Amino acid sequence: MITLTENAVAAVRTALTQAGEPAEGLRIKVEGGGCAGLKYLMGLETLSQEGDAVIEKDGVKVFVDVSSQPHVAGMTVDFVTSLEGSGFVFDNPNALEKCACGKSFA
């Protein structure tokens, strides 16, 4: 469903070890909003919820709720560091359009 690059796995692992409270993985969710109509939300998660797809790579878990699954199927998540800043980057084959910041899509 979702592919995580090695850089993304390392970034999630770092976030999990530095979290103030115990977390089991990363949740990726899609909601209405953003410049292009849909936006990605990400946050640390303690437990999976009913209907979640659970993707695991190298001991890192990603949780995707049932309503977000069709929007992210086939997506690759990377983590990049550049002069402009660092953050997660989404290569989503389901996105017909995306905004300049790369955080929202249609």
PDB file of C-alpha atoms in Angstrom:
ATOM      1  CA  MET A   1       0.000   0.000   0.000  1.00  0.00           C
ATOM      2  CA  ILE A   2       2.689   2.529   1.030  1.00  0.00           C
ATOM      3  CA  THR A   3       6.419   2.274   0.445  1.00  0.00           C
ATOM      4  CA  LEU A   4       8.830   3.931   2.876  1.00  0.00           C
ATOM      5  CA  THR A   5      12.320   4.856   1.727  1.00  0.00           C
ATOM      6  CA  GLU A   6      15.286   4.192   3.995  1.00  0.00           C
ATOM      7  CA  ASN A   7      15.420   7.929   4.800  1.00  0.00           C
ATOM      8  CA  ALA A   8      11.739   7.885   5.825  1.00  0.00           C
ATOM      9  CA  VAL A   9      12.267   4.816   8.024  1.00  0.00           C
ATOM     10  CA  ALA A  10      15.216   6.523   9.729  1.00  0.00           C
ATOM     11  CA  ALA A  11      13.215   9.741  10.292  1.00  0.00           C
ATOM     12  CA  VAL A  12      10.252   7.861  11.782  1.00  0.00           C
ATOM     13  CA  ARG A  13      12.561   5.787  13.977  1.00  0.00           C
ATOM     14  CA  THR A  14      14.211   8.986  15.261  1.00  0.00           C
ATOM     15  CA  ALA A  15      10.815  10.559  15.988  1.00  0.00           C
ATOM     16  CA  LEU A  16       9.690   7.447  17.876  1.00  0.00           C
ATOM     17  CA  THR A  17      12.814   7.355  20.048  1.00  0.00           C
ATOM     18  CA  GLN A  18      12.567  11.075  20.827  1.00  0.00           C
ATOM     19  CA  ALA A  19       8.825  11.082  21.562  1.00  0.00           C
ATOM     20  CA  GLY A  20       7.814  12.307  25.001  1.00  0.00           C
ATOM     21  CA  GLU A  21       5.295   9.488  25.318  1.00  0.00           C
ATOM     22  CA  PRO A  22       5.528   5.913  24.044  1.00  0.00           C
ATOM     23  CA  ALA A  23       4.414   5.497  20.433  1.00  0.00           C
ATOM     24  CA  GLU A  24       4.221   2.397  18.285  1.00  0.00           C
ATOM     25  CA  GLY A  25       4.331   3.970  14.853  1.00  0.00           C
ATOM     26  CA  LEU A  26       3.361   6.770  12.507  1.00  0.00           C
ATOM     27  CA  ARG A  27      -0.183   7.514  11.353  1.00  0.00           C
ATOM     28  CA  ILE A  28      -0.731   8.914   7.851  1.00  0.00           C
ATOM     29  CA  LYS A  29      -4.199  10.297   7.234  1.00  0.00           C
ATOM     30  CA  VAL A  30      -5.873  12.165   4.392  1.00  0.00           C
ATOM     31  CA  GLU A  31      -8.461  14.882   5.132  1.00  0.00           C
ATOM     32  CA  GLY A  32     -10.218  17.545   3.125  1.00  0.00           C
ATOM     33  CA  GLY A  33      -8.379  20.859   3.034  1.00  0.00           C
ATOM     34  CA  GLY A  34      -5.152  22.384   1.851  1.00  0.00           C
ATOM     35  CA  CYS A  35      -4.566  24.310  -1.365  1.00  0.00           C
ATOM     36  CA  ALA A  36      -5.555  21.443  -3.669  1.00  0.00           C
ATOM     37  CA  GLY A  37      -8.521  19.922  -1.807  1.00  0.00           C
ATOM     38  CA  LEU A  38      -6.980  17.068   0.209  1.00  0.00           C
ATOM     39  CA  LYS A  39      -4.127  17.202   2.693  1.00  0.00           C
ATOM     40  CA  TYR A  40      -1.853  14.746   4.448  1.00  0.00           C
ATOM     41  CA  LEU A  41      -1.776  14.591   8.216  1.00  0.00           C
ATOM     42  CA  MET A  42       0.941  12.725  10.088  1.00  0.00           C
ATOM     43  CA  GLY A  43       1.515  12.009  13.746  1.00  0.00           C
ATOM     44  CA  LEU A  44       2.850   9.438  16.133  1.00  0.00           C
ATOM     45  CA  GLU A  45       0.358   6.765  17.157  1.00  0.00           C
ATOM     46  CA  THR A  46       0.215   4.460  20.159  1.00  0.00           C
ATOM     47  CA  LEU A  47      -2.161   1.797  18.791  1.00  0.00           C
ATOM     48  CA  SER A  48      -3.724   0.710  15.562  1.00  0.00           C
ATOM     49  CA  GLN A  49      -7.455   1.305  15.165  1.00  0.00           C
ATOM     50  CA  GLU A  50     -10.127  -0.927  13.677  1.00  0.00           C
ATOM     51  CA  GLY A  51      -9.831  -1.012   9.884  1.00  0.00           C
ATOM     52  CA  ASP A  52      -6.271   0.333   9.813  1.00  0.00           C
ATOM     53  CA  ALA A  53      -3.823  -0.921   7.256  1.00  0.00           C
ATOM     54  CA  VAL A  54      -0.540  -1.505   9.061  1.00  0.00           C
ATOM     55  CA  ILE A  55       2.600  -1.237   6.956  1.00  0.00           C
ATOM     56  CA  GLU A  56       5.848  -2.341   8.555  1.00  0.00           C
ATOM     57  CA  LYS A  57       9.362  -1.834   7.255  1.00  0.00           C
ATOM     58  CA  ASP A  58      12.515  -2.541   9.232  1.00  0.00           C
ATOM     59  CA  GLY A  59      10.585  -2.466  12.508  1.00  0.00           C
ATOM     60  CA  VAL A  60       8.821   0.834  11.767  1.00  0.00           C
ATOM     61  CA  LYS A  61       5.017   0.747  11.565  1.00  0.00           C
ATOM     62  CA  VAL A  62       2.756   3.072   9.595  1.00  0.00           C
ATOM     63  CA  PHE A  63      -0.988   3.121  10.255  1.00  0.00           C
ATOM     64  CA  VAL A  64      -3.504   4.214   7.609  1.00  0.00           C
ATOM     65  CA  ASP A  65      -7.218   4.509   8.441  1.00  0.00           C
ATOM     66  CA  VAL A  66      -9.780   2.907   6.169  1.00  0.00           C
ATOM     67  CA  SER A  67     -11.019   6.179   4.604  1.00  0.00           C
ATOM     68  CA  SER A  68      -7.468   7.280   3.704  1.00  0.00           C
ATOM     69  CA  GLN A  69      -6.378   3.967   2.183  1.00  0.00           C
ATOM     70  CA  PRO A  70      -7.713   4.584  -1.357  1.00  0.00           C
ATOM     71  CA  HIS A  71      -5.987   7.988  -1.469  1.00  0.00           C
ATOM     72  CA  VAL A  72      -2.530   6.648  -0.541  1.00  0.00           C
ATOM     73  CA  ALA A  73      -2.460   3.230  -2.246  1.00  0.00           C
ATOM     74  CA  GLY A  74       0.842   2.933  -4.109  1.00  0.00           C
ATOM     75  CA  MET A  75       2.352   6.041  -2.509  1.00  0.00           C
ATOM     76  CA  THR A  76       6.056   6.328  -1.670  1.00  0.00           C
ATOM     77  CA  VAL A  77       7.051   8.344   1.401  1.00  0.00           C
ATOM     78  CA  ASP A  78      10.553   9.809   1.539  1.00  0.00           C
ATOM     79  CA  PHE A  79      12.324  12.140   3.942  1.00  0.00           C
ATOM     80  CA  VAL A  80      14.556  14.796   2.413  1.00  0.00           C
ATOM     81  CA  THR A  81      16.961  17.358   3.811  1.00  0.00           C
ATOM     82  CA  SER A  82      17.859  20.406   1.740  1.00  0.00           C
ATOM     83  CA  LEU A  83      18.820  24.054   2.109  1.00  0.00           C
ATOM     84  CA  GLU A  84      15.122  24.968   2.090  1.00  0.00           C
ATOM     85  CA  GLY A  85      14.420  22.636   5.019  1.00  0.00           C
ATOM     86  CA  SER A  86      13.704  19.025   5.751  1.00  0.00           C
ATOM     87  CA  GLY A  87      10.563  16.954   5.821  1.00  0.00           C
ATOM     88  CA  PHE A  88       8.517  14.123   4.435  1.00  0.00           C
ATOM     89  CA  VAL A  89       7.819  14.045   0.708  1.00  0.00           C
ATOM     90  CA  PHE A  90       4.928  12.121  -0.836  1.00  0.00           C
ATOM     91  CA  ASP A  91       5.082  10.579  -4.308  1.00  0.00           C
ATOM     92  CA  ASN A  92       1.424   9.693  -4.750  1.00  0.00           C
ATOM     93  CA  PRO A  93       0.236   8.142  -8.034  1.00  0.00           C
ATOM     94  CA  ASN A  94      -3.382   8.942  -7.041  1.00  0.00           C
ATOM     95  CA  ALA A  95      -2.765  12.697  -6.991  1.00  0.00           C
ATOM     96  CA  LEU A  96      -4.104  14.379 -10.121  1.00  0.00           C
ATOM     97  CA  GLU A  97      -2.806  17.761  -8.941  1.00  0.00           C
ATOM     98  CA  LYS A  98      -0.674  18.898  -6.042  1.00  0.00           C
ATOM     99  CA  CYS A  99       0.140  22.232  -4.502  1.00  0.00           C
ATOM    100  CA  ALA A 100       3.609  23.771  -4.562  1.00  0.00           C
ATOM    101  CA  CYS A 101       4.368  22.766  -0.963  1.00  0.00           C
ATOM    102  CA  GLY A 102       3.613  19.095  -1.713  1.00  0.00           C
ATOM    103  CA  LYS A 103       1.409  18.694   1.354  1.00  0.00           C
ATOM    104  CA  SER A 104      -1.960  18.771  -0.388  1.00  0.00           C
ATOM    105  CA  PHE A 105      -3.342  17.193  -3.530  1.00  0.00           C
ATOM    106  CA  ALA A 106      -6.475  16.525  -5.549  1.00  0.00           C
TER     107      ALA A 106
END
